[in-house]
N, CA, C and O atoms as a CHARMM CRD file, in Angstrom:
* protein
*
  296
    1    1 MET  N    235.00200  51.64400  57.99400 PROA 1      0.00000
    2    1 MET  CA   234.67100  52.73800  58.61200 PROA 1      0.00000
    3    1 MET  C    235.87100  53.22800  59.37600 PROA 1      0.00000
    4    1 MET  O    236.31800  54.37500  59.34300 PROA 1      0.00000
    5    2 GLY  N    236.39900  52.07100  60.16400 PROA 2      0.00000
    6    2 GLY  CA   237.45800  52.29600  60.95600 PROA 2      0.00000
    7    2 GLY  C    238.90100  52.87100  60.42400 PROA 2      0.00000
    8    2 GLY  O    239.63300  53.70700  60.95400 PROA 2      0.00000
    9    3 VAL  N    239.06900  52.11800  59.15800 PROA 3      0.00000
   10    3 VAL  CA   240.46700  52.66900  58.65800 PROA 3      0.00000
   11    3 VAL  C    240.18900  54.36900  58.01500 PROA 3      0.00000
   12    3 VAL  O    241.01100  55.28400  57.95200 PROA 3      0.00000
   13    4 MET  N    239.23900  54.36600  57.73900 PROA 4      0.00000
   14    4 MET  CA   238.98600  55.96800  57.08300 PROA 4      0.00000
   15    4 MET  C    238.98800  56.81700  58.51200 PROA 4      0.00000
   16    4 MET  O    239.57800  57.89700  58.53400 PROA 4      0.00000
   17    5 ALA  N    238.52600  56.46900  59.34400 PROA 5      0.00000
   18    5 ALA  CA   238.51400  57.42100  60.61700 PROA 5      0.00000
   19    5 ALA  C    239.91600  57.77700  61.02500 PROA 5      0.00000
   20    5 ALA  O    240.28700  58.89800  61.37500 PROA 5      0.00000
   21    6 PHE  N    240.84200  56.40600  60.91700 PROA 6      0.00000
   22    6 PHE  CA   242.11500  56.76000  61.33500 PROA 6      0.00000
   23    6 PHE  C    242.92900  57.73400  60.44200 PROA 6      0.00000
   24    6 PHE  O    243.76400  58.51900  60.89000 PROA 6      0.00000
   25    7 ILE  N    242.55900  57.58500  58.97000 PROA 7      0.00000
   26    7 ILE  CA   243.36300  58.27900  57.99900 PROA 7      0.00000
   27    7 ILE  C    242.84200  59.83000  58.55400 PROA 7      0.00000
   28    7 ILE  O    243.66200  60.74400  58.63500 PROA 7      0.00000
   29    8 ALA  N    241.70600  59.98800  58.84700 PROA 8      0.00000
   30    8 ALA  CA   241.10300  61.34100  58.66800 PROA 8      0.00000
   31    8 ALA  C    241.59400  62.03600  60.10400 PROA 8      0.00000
   32    8 ALA  O    241.67200  63.25100  60.28800 PROA 8      0.00000
   33    9 ALA  N    241.88800  61.06600  61.01900 PROA 9      0.00000
   34    9 ALA  CA   242.90100  61.73600  62.26800 PROA 9      0.00000
   35    9 ALA  C    243.94200  61.99400  62.23400 PROA 9      0.00000
   36    9 ALA  O    244.39100  62.90100  62.93600 PROA 9      0.00000
   37   10 ALA  N    244.68900  61.28400  61.40200 PROA 10     0.00000
   38   10 ALA  CA   246.10800  61.67700  61.07800 PROA 10     0.00000
   39   10 ALA  C    246.07500  62.58800  60.22400 PROA 10     0.00000
   40   10 ALA  O    247.08600  63.28600  60.29300 PROA 10     0.00000
   41   11 ILE  N    245.29100  62.93300  59.36300 PROA 11     0.00000
   42   11 ILE  CA   245.39100  64.14300  58.06100 PROA 11     0.00000
   43   11 ILE  C    245.15600  65.39800  59.01500 PROA 11     0.00000
   44   11 ILE  O    245.84200  66.41900  58.96100 PROA 11     0.00000
   45   12 ALA  N    244.06800  65.18500  59.92000 PROA 12     0.00000
   46   12 ALA  CA   243.71500  66.31400  60.76500 PROA 12     0.00000
   47   12 ALA  C    244.96100  67.12700  61.77300 PROA 12     0.00000
   48   12 ALA  O    245.24000  68.31800  61.90900 PROA 12     0.00000
   49   13 VAL  N    245.48600  65.96200  62.33300 PROA 13     0.00000
   50   13 VAL  CA   246.60600  66.47300  63.07200 PROA 13     0.00000
   51   13 VAL  C    247.86200  66.83800  62.40800 PROA 13     0.00000
   52   13 VAL  O    248.58700  67.72900  62.85100 PROA 13     0.00000
   53   14 GLY  N    248.19400  66.00300  61.10200 PROA 14     0.00000
   54   14 GLY  CA   249.17800  66.59100  60.34100 PROA 14     0.00000
   55   14 GLY  C    249.19600  67.70300  59.83700 PROA 14     0.00000
   56   14 GLY  O    250.20300  68.40400  59.93800 PROA 14     0.00000
   57   15 LEU  N    247.96700  68.16900  59.10800 PROA 15     0.00000
   58   15 LEU  CA   247.62700  69.30800  58.53900 PROA 15     0.00000
   59   15 LEU  C    247.68500  70.59100  59.37600 PROA 15     0.00000
   60   15 LEU  O    248.06600  71.70200  59.00700 PROA 15     0.00000
   61   16 GLY  N    247.17800  70.16800  60.71500 PROA 16     0.00000
   62   16 GLY  CA   247.22700  71.33100  61.67100 PROA 16     0.00000
   63   16 GLY  C    248.52900  71.66900  62.20700 PROA 16     0.00000
   64   16 GLY  O    248.81400  72.77900  62.65700 PROA 16     0.00000
   65   17 ALA  N    249.29600  70.69100  62.14400 PROA 17     0.00000
   66   17 ALA  CA   250.82800  70.81100  62.59600 PROA 17     0.00000
   67   17 ALA  C    251.54200  71.73100  61.38300 PROA 17     0.00000
   68   17 ALA  O    252.18400  72.76600  61.56200 PROA 17     0.00000
   69   18 LEU  N    251.34700  71.28200  60.50800 PROA 18     0.00000
   70   18 LEU  CA   251.88500  71.67000  59.06300 PROA 18     0.00000
   71   18 LEU  C    251.62700  73.29100  59.26900 PROA 18     0.00000
   72   18 LEU  O    252.47500  74.12300  59.58900 PROA 18     0.00000
   73   19 GLY  N    250.46100  73.47600  59.04300 PROA 19     0.00000
   74   19 GLY  CA   250.10500  74.73400  58.99500 PROA 19     0.00000
   75   19 GLY  C    250.54000  75.90600  60.26500 PROA 19     0.00000
   76   19 GLY  O    250.74700  77.11200  60.13500 PROA 19     0.00000
   77   20 ALA  N    250.58300  75.13300  61.39700 PROA 20     0.00000
   78   20 ALA  CA   251.07300  75.96000  62.40300 PROA 20     0.00000
   79   20 ALA  C    252.23800  76.26400  62.42700 PROA 20     0.00000
   80   20 ALA  O    252.55500  77.36400  62.87800 PROA 20     0.00000
   81   21 GLY  N    253.22400  75.34800  61.93500 PROA 21     0.00000
   82   21 GLY  CA   254.62700  75.61100  61.74700 PROA 21     0.00000
   83   21 GLY  C    254.96300  76.66300  60.87900 PROA 21     0.00000
   84   21 GLY  O    255.78300  77.54000  61.15300 PROA 21     0.00000
   85   22 ILE  N    254.19000  76.55500  59.60300 PROA 22     0.00000
   86   22 ILE  CA   254.30700  77.54000  58.63800 PROA 22     0.00000
   87   22 ILE  C    254.17400  79.17100  59.16000 PROA 22     0.00000
   88   22 ILE  O    254.90700  80.15300  59.04900 PROA 22     0.00000
   89   23 GLY  N    252.92300  78.93400  59.75000 PROA 23     0.00000
   90   23 GLY  CA   252.61500  80.32300  60.50900 PROA 23     0.00000
   91   23 GLY  C    253.38300  80.81000  61.47400 PROA 23     0.00000
   92   23 GLY  O    253.78700  81.97100  61.39500 PROA 23     0.00000
   93   24 ASN  N    253.66700  80.09700  62.41200 PROA 24     0.00000
   94   24 ASN  CA   254.65900  80.67200  63.29300 PROA 24     0.00000
   95   24 ASN  C    255.83300  80.90400  62.79300 PROA 24     0.00000
   96   24 ASN  O    256.34000  81.94300  63.21500 PROA 24     0.00000
   97   25 GLY  N    256.56800  80.19700  61.90100 PROA 25     0.00000
   98   25 GLY  CA   257.84600  80.71700  61.16800 PROA 25     0.00000
   99   25 GLY  C    257.72900  82.03300  60.46300 PROA 25     0.00000
  100   25 GLY  O    258.68900  82.80300  60.46200 PROA 25     0.00000
  101   26 LEU  N    256.51300  82.35700  59.81300 PROA 26     0.00000
  102   26 LEU  CA   256.34800  83.57600  59.31000 PROA 26     0.00000
  103   26 LEU  C    256.13400  84.63300  60.12100 PROA 26     0.00000
  104   26 LEU  O    256.50100  85.76200  59.79300 PROA 26     0.00000
  105   27 ILE  N    255.43200  84.34100  61.42500 PROA 27     0.00000
  106   27 ILE  CA   255.10700  85.35400  62.40100 PROA 27     0.00000
  107   27 ILE  C    256.60300  85.82800  62.98000 PROA 27     0.00000
  108   27 ILE  O    257.03700  86.97900  62.93000 PROA 27     0.00000
  109   28 VAL  N    257.20900  84.79700  63.47900 PROA 28     0.00000
  110   28 VAL  CA   258.51400  85.19000  64.23800 PROA 28     0.00000
  111   28 VAL  C    259.65300  85.95400  63.16200 PROA 28     0.00000
  112   28 VAL  O    260.35900  86.90900  63.48600 PROA 28     0.00000
  113   29 SER  N    259.64600  85.33900  61.91600 PROA 29     0.00000
  114   29 SER  CA   260.70800  85.93700  61.00900 PROA 29     0.00000
  115   29 SER  C    260.14800  87.45200  60.65600 PROA 29     0.00000
  116   29 SER  O    261.03500  88.29900  60.54700 PROA 29     0.00000
  117   30 LYS  N    259.00400  87.82900  60.49400 PROA 30     0.00000
  118   30 LYS  CA   258.39600  89.17300  60.40500 PROA 30     0.00000
  119   30 LYS  C    258.70500  90.00900  61.80000 PROA 30     0.00000
  120   30 LYS  O    258.98300  91.20700  61.74100 PROA 30     0.00000
  121   31 THR  N    258.65400  89.46200  62.76900 PROA 31     0.00000
  122   31 THR  CA   258.89100  90.06900  64.19200 PROA 31     0.00000
  123   31 THR  C    260.33200  90.32100  64.08500 PROA 31     0.00000
  124   31 THR  O    260.61800  91.51800  64.09000 PROA 31     0.00000
  125   32 VAL  N    261.29800  89.51300  63.99000 PROA 32     0.00000
  126   32 VAL  CA   262.84600  89.73600  64.10300 PROA 32     0.00000
  127   32 VAL  C    263.22000  90.73300  63.23100 PROA 32     0.00000
  128   32 VAL  O    264.06600  91.56100  63.57000 PROA 32     0.00000
  129   33 GLU  N    262.41400  90.76600  61.57700 PROA 33     0.00000
  130   33 GLU  CA   262.65200  91.71900  60.76500 PROA 33     0.00000
  131   33 GLU  C    262.27700  93.15500  61.39800 PROA 33     0.00000
  132   33 GLU  O    262.86600  94.17900  61.05300 PROA 33     0.00000
  133   34 GLY  N    261.32500  93.13700  62.28200 PROA 34     0.00000
  134   34 GLY  CA   260.86800  94.53900  62.80400 PROA 34     0.00000
  135   34 GLY  C    261.53300  94.85000  63.71700 PROA 34     0.00000
  136   34 GLY  O    261.74600  96.05700  63.82900 PROA 34     0.00000
  137   35 ILE  N    262.02600  94.08700  64.55800 PROA 35     0.00000
  138   35 ILE  CA   262.84400  94.43600  65.76300 PROA 35     0.00000
  139   35 ILE  C    264.31200  94.90600  65.02900 PROA 35     0.00000
  140   35 ILE  O    265.00600  95.76400  65.57500 PROA 35     0.00000
  141   36 ALA  N    264.69800  94.31300  63.83100 PROA 36     0.00000
  142   36 ALA  CA   265.98700  94.80800  63.33900 PROA 36     0.00000
  143   36 ALA  C    266.07100  96.09300  62.65500 PROA 36     0.00000
  144   36 ALA  O    267.11400  96.69300  62.39500 PROA 36     0.00000
  145   37 ARG  N    264.74600  96.50600  62.35600 PROA 37     0.00000
  146   37 ARG  CA   264.58600  98.01000  61.91000 PROA 37     0.00000
  147   37 ARG  C    264.26400  98.80700  63.00200 PROA 37     0.00000
  148   37 ARG  O    264.97100  99.81300  63.05100 PROA 37     0.00000
  149   38 GLN  N    263.60700  98.73000  63.71800 PROA 38     0.00000
  150   38 GLN  CA   263.16900  99.45700  64.87300 PROA 38     0.00000
  151   38 GLN  C    263.31400  98.91000  66.10400 PROA 38     0.00000
  152   38 GLN  O    262.34900  98.47800  66.73400 PROA 38     0.00000
  153   39 PRO  N    264.72700  98.88300  66.61600 PROA 39     0.00000
  154   39 PRO  CA   264.69700  98.14400  68.12000 PROA 39     0.00000
  155   39 PRO  C    264.14600  98.89400  69.34400 PROA 39     0.00000
  156   39 PRO  O    264.31700  98.41600  70.46500 PROA 39     0.00000
  157   40 GLU  N    263.49700 100.04400  69.16800 PROA 40     0.00000
  158   40 GLU  CA   262.73400 100.59100  69.92700 PROA 40     0.00000
  159   40 GLU  C    261.35200 100.09800  70.33100 PROA 40     0.00000
  160   40 GLU  O    260.66300 100.34400  71.32100 PROA 40     0.00000
  161   41 ALA  N    261.16300  99.35600  69.30400 PROA 41     0.00000
  162   41 ALA  CA   259.57600  98.97700  69.21500 PROA 41     0.00000
  163   41 ALA  C    259.45600  97.48100  69.55100 PROA 41     0.00000
  164   41 ALA  O    258.50900  96.76900  69.21600 PROA 41     0.00000
  165   42 LYS  N    260.69500  97.03400  70.36300 PROA 42     0.00000
  166   42 LYS  CA   260.78300  95.19300  70.55900 PROA 42     0.00000
  167   42 LYS  C    259.68200  95.06400  71.41600 PROA 42     0.00000
  168   42 LYS  O    258.92000  94.12700  71.17800 PROA 42     0.00000
  169   43 SER  N    259.42400  95.82600  72.39400 PROA 43     0.00000
  170   43 SER  CA   258.39100  95.07800  73.35600 PROA 43     0.00000
  171   43 SER  C    256.94800  95.04300  72.85300 PROA 43     0.00000
  172   43 SER  O    256.18600  94.11300  73.11600 PROA 43     0.00000
  173   44 THR  N    256.60800  96.12000  72.10500 PROA 44     0.00000
  174   44 THR  CA   255.33800  96.01500  71.34600 PROA 44     0.00000
  175   44 THR  C    255.34800  94.84500  70.47100 PROA 44     0.00000
  176   44 THR  O    254.41500  94.04300  70.52100 PROA 44     0.00000
  177   45 LEU  N    256.46700  94.66600  69.56600 PROA 45     0.00000
  178   45 LEU  CA   256.36300  93.68200  68.55300 PROA 45     0.00000
  179   45 LEU  C    256.55700  92.41000  68.99900 PROA 45     0.00000
  180   45 LEU  O    256.41900  91.48200  68.20200 PROA 45     0.00000
  181   46 GLN  N    256.86800  92.19400  70.19500 PROA 46     0.00000
  182   46 GLN  CA   257.01700  91.07500  70.79200 PROA 46     0.00000
  183   46 GLN  C    255.80900  90.57000  71.53400 PROA 46     0.00000
  184   46 GLN  O    255.62500  89.36700  71.72300 PROA 46     0.00000
  185   47 THR  N    254.96800  91.53700  71.96100 PROA 47     0.00000
  186   47 THR  CA   253.63300  91.31900  72.42400 PROA 47     0.00000
  187   47 THR  C    252.71100  90.83800  71.47600 PROA 47     0.00000
  188   47 THR  O    251.95400  89.87300  71.57900 PROA 47     0.00000
  189   48 THR  N    252.88300  91.72600  70.41900 PROA 48     0.00000
  190   48 THR  CA   252.07100  91.12500  69.25600 PROA 48     0.00000
  191   48 THR  C    252.25800  89.68300  68.68200 PROA 48     0.00000
  192   48 THR  O    251.41700  88.88600  68.26500 PROA 48     0.00000
  193   49 MET  N    253.72500  89.58200  68.79700 PROA 49     0.00000
  194   49 MET  CA   253.99100  88.26200  68.22400 PROA 49     0.00000
  195   49 MET  C    253.61900  87.12300  69.22400 PROA 49     0.00000
  196   49 MET  O    253.37000  85.99600  68.79500 PROA 49     0.00000
  197   50 PHE  N    253.58800  87.36600  70.34200 PROA 50     0.00000
  198   50 PHE  CA   253.09900  86.15300  71.28200 PROA 50     0.00000
  199   50 PHE  C    251.42800  85.95200  71.21500 PROA 50     0.00000
  200   50 PHE  O    250.89400  84.84900  71.33800 PROA 50     0.00000
  201   51 ILE  N    250.71400  87.18000  71.00400 PROA 51     0.00000
  202   51 ILE  CA   249.20000  87.06400  70.74500 PROA 51     0.00000
  203   51 ILE  C    249.02200  86.26800  69.40200 PROA 51     0.00000
  204   51 ILE  O    248.11500  85.43700  69.34100 PROA 51     0.00000
  205   52 GLY  N    249.96000  86.51300  68.17200 PROA 52     0.00000
  206   52 GLY  CA   249.50500  86.13700  66.96100 PROA 52     0.00000
  207   52 GLY  C    250.02100  84.61700  67.14500 PROA 52     0.00000
  208   52 GLY  O    249.24200  83.75800  66.73100 PROA 52     0.00000
  209   53 VAL  N    251.04200  84.24600  67.62400 PROA 53     0.00000
  210   53 VAL  CA   251.79600  82.63000  67.85600 PROA 53     0.00000
  211   53 VAL  C    250.49400  82.02000  68.68300 PROA 53     0.00000
  212   53 VAL  O    250.03400  80.97300  68.22900 PROA 53     0.00000
  213   54 GLY  N    249.95300  82.50600  69.69000 PROA 54     0.00000
  214   54 GLY  CA   248.96300  81.79700  70.48300 PROA 54     0.00000
  215   54 GLY  C    247.51400  81.52000  69.57000 PROA 54     0.00000
  216   54 GLY  O    246.88500  80.46300  69.63500 PROA 54     0.00000
  217   55 LEU  N    247.15300  82.61200  68.77000 PROA 55     0.00000
  218   55 LEU  CA   245.88000  82.30800  67.92800 PROA 55     0.00000
  219   55 LEU  C    246.67700  81.21000  66.77900 PROA 55     0.00000
  220   55 LEU  O    245.88600  80.30700  66.50600 PROA 55     0.00000
  221   56 VAL  N    247.67500  81.08600  66.23000 PROA 56     0.00000
  222   56 VAL  CA   248.03500  80.25000  65.35800 PROA 56     0.00000
  223   56 VAL  C    248.07300  78.93800  65.77700 PROA 56     0.00000
  224   56 VAL  O    247.75600  78.03400  65.00400 PROA 56     0.00000
  225   57 GLU  N    248.48300  78.69100  67.10000 PROA 57     0.00000
  226   57 GLU  CA   248.49700  77.49800  67.76500 PROA 57     0.00000
  227   57 GLU  C    247.18000  76.81400  68.08900 PROA 57     0.00000
  228   57 GLU  O    247.11200  75.62700  68.40800 PROA 57     0.00000
  229   58 ALA  N    246.05400  77.69500  67.98000 PROA 58     0.00000
  230   58 ALA  CA   244.90300  77.07100  67.97000 PROA 58     0.00000
  231   58 ALA  C    244.52000  76.23500  67.06300 PROA 58     0.00000
  232   58 ALA  O    243.62800  75.45700  67.40200 PROA 58     0.00000
  233   59 LEU  N    245.03300  76.14200  65.73500 PROA 59     0.00000
  234   59 LEU  CA   244.68300  75.41400  64.79700 PROA 59     0.00000
  235   59 LEU  C    245.32700  73.91800  64.98600 PROA 59     0.00000
  236   59 LEU  O    244.62100  73.09800  64.40000 PROA 59     0.00000
  237   60 PRO  N    246.18800  73.46300  65.47600 PROA 60     0.00000
  238   60 PRO  CA   246.50200  72.20800  66.00700 PROA 60     0.00000
  239   60 PRO  C    245.86200  71.56200  67.22400 PROA 60     0.00000
  240   60 PRO  O    245.71900  70.38200  67.54200 PROA 60     0.00000
  241   61 ILE  N    245.51000  72.74900  67.82400 PROA 61     0.00000
  242   61 ILE  CA   244.59300  71.98400  69.08700 PROA 61     0.00000
  243   61 ILE  C    243.29000  71.63600  68.54100 PROA 61     0.00000
  244   61 ILE  O    242.76900  70.63700  69.03700 PROA 61     0.00000
  245   62 ILE  N    242.68800  72.21200  67.67600 PROA 62     0.00000
  246   62 ILE  CA   241.43000  71.81700  67.11800 PROA 62     0.00000
  247   62 ILE  C    241.55300  70.68000  66.15800 PROA 62     0.00000
  248   62 ILE  O    240.59800  69.93200  65.94900 PROA 62     0.00000
  249   63 GLY  N    242.83100  70.52000  65.50700 PROA 63     0.00000
  250   63 GLY  CA   243.25000  69.21900  64.70700 PROA 63     0.00000
  251   63 GLY  C    243.02000  68.22600  65.79600 PROA 63     0.00000
  252   63 GLY  O    242.24600  67.29200  65.58800 PROA 63     0.00000
  253   64 VAL  N    243.68000  68.36100  67.03200 PROA 64     0.00000
  254   64 VAL  CA   243.93600  66.98900  67.94400 PROA 64     0.00000
  255   64 VAL  C    242.43800  66.95900  68.45900 PROA 64     0.00000
  256   64 VAL  O    241.96900  65.82100  68.44000 PROA 64     0.00000
  257   65 VAL  N    241.69300  67.81200  68.85300 PROA 65     0.00000
  258   65 VAL  CA   240.39800  67.50900  69.03800 PROA 65     0.00000
  259   65 VAL  C    239.41500  67.05200  67.77500 PROA 65     0.00000
  260   65 VAL  O    238.47500  66.34700  68.14000 PROA 65     0.00000
  261   66 LEU  N    239.46800  67.29700  66.54200 PROA 66     0.00000
  262   66 LEU  CA   238.94800  66.59400  65.43900 PROA 66     0.00000
  263   66 LEU  C    239.49800  65.18800  65.28700 PROA 66     0.00000
  264   66 LEU  O    238.78800  64.31300  64.79300 PROA 66     0.00000
  265   67 ALA  N    240.59700  64.96600  65.64500 PROA 67     0.00000
  266   67 ALA  CA   241.39900  63.57400  65.62800 PROA 67     0.00000
  267   67 ALA  C    240.78300  62.39900  66.52100 PROA 67     0.00000
  268   67 ALA  O    240.67000  61.21000  66.22400 PROA 67     0.00000
  269   68 PHE  N    240.34300  63.19000  67.92800 PROA 68     0.00000
  270   68 PHE  CA   239.83800  62.18100  68.97900 PROA 68     0.00000
  271   68 PHE  C    238.48200  62.34600  68.47400 PROA 68     0.00000
  272   68 PHE  O    237.97500  61.25000  68.71200 PROA 68     0.00000
  273   69 ILE  N    237.58100  63.08300  67.90600 PROA 69     0.00000
  274   69 ILE  CA   236.38100  62.83800  67.57100 PROA 69     0.00000
  275   69 ILE  C    236.23600  61.67600  66.50500 PROA 69     0.00000
  276   69 ILE  O    235.29400  60.88300  66.53500 PROA 69     0.00000
  277   70 PHE  N    237.26500  61.64100  65.54500 PROA 70     0.00000
  278   70 PHE  CA   237.31300  60.81500  64.32200 PROA 70     0.00000
  279   70 PHE  C    237.53300  59.27400  64.77500 PROA 70     0.00000
  280   70 PHE  O    237.04000  58.26500  64.27200 PROA 70     0.00000
  281   71 TYR  N    238.60200  59.41700  66.10100 PROA 71     0.00000
  282   71 TYR  CA   238.85700  57.96300  66.54100 PROA 71     0.00000
  283   71 TYR  C    237.99700  57.39900  67.51700 PROA 71     0.00000
  284   71 TYR  O    238.03300  56.23500  67.91500 PROA 71     0.00000
  285   72 ALA  N    236.98000  58.57300  67.99000 PROA 72     0.00000
  286   72 ALA  CA   236.00600  57.84800  68.86200 PROA 72     0.00000
  287   72 ALA  C    234.87800  57.31500  67.75800 PROA 72     0.00000
  288   72 ALA  O    234.14600  56.35400  67.99700 PROA 72     0.00000
  289   73 ALA  N    234.84500  57.98800  66.65700 PROA 73     0.00000
  290   73 ALA  CA   233.64700  57.66600  66.01500 PROA 73     0.00000
  291   73 ALA  C    234.06000  56.00100  65.25700 PROA 73     0.00000
  292   73 ALA  O    233.16100  55.32200  64.76000 PROA 73     0.00000
  293   74 ALA  N    235.20300  55.62900  65.27300 PROA 74     0.00000
  294   74 ALA  CA   235.68700  54.30800  64.63600 PROA 74     0.00000
  295   74 ALA  C    235.34800  53.21600  65.33300 PROA 74     0.00000
  296   74 ALA  O    235.67500  52.10000  64.92900 PROA 74     0.00000
């Protein structure tokens, strides 16, 4: 049981970080494209981007919490 819990914790953190990295990259790239097309909408786009990035960052936080739970179960 111990080794499997460590593997589960590593997968939870790794996949959470991978998903967040891809998601943040997509959000920021689309925001930069939008600002390039409409510079006057910069403040609105930035605010929406920060909210989106914050929501995407919830995934690795949940992954770390799950890793602690799996680690404690071992």
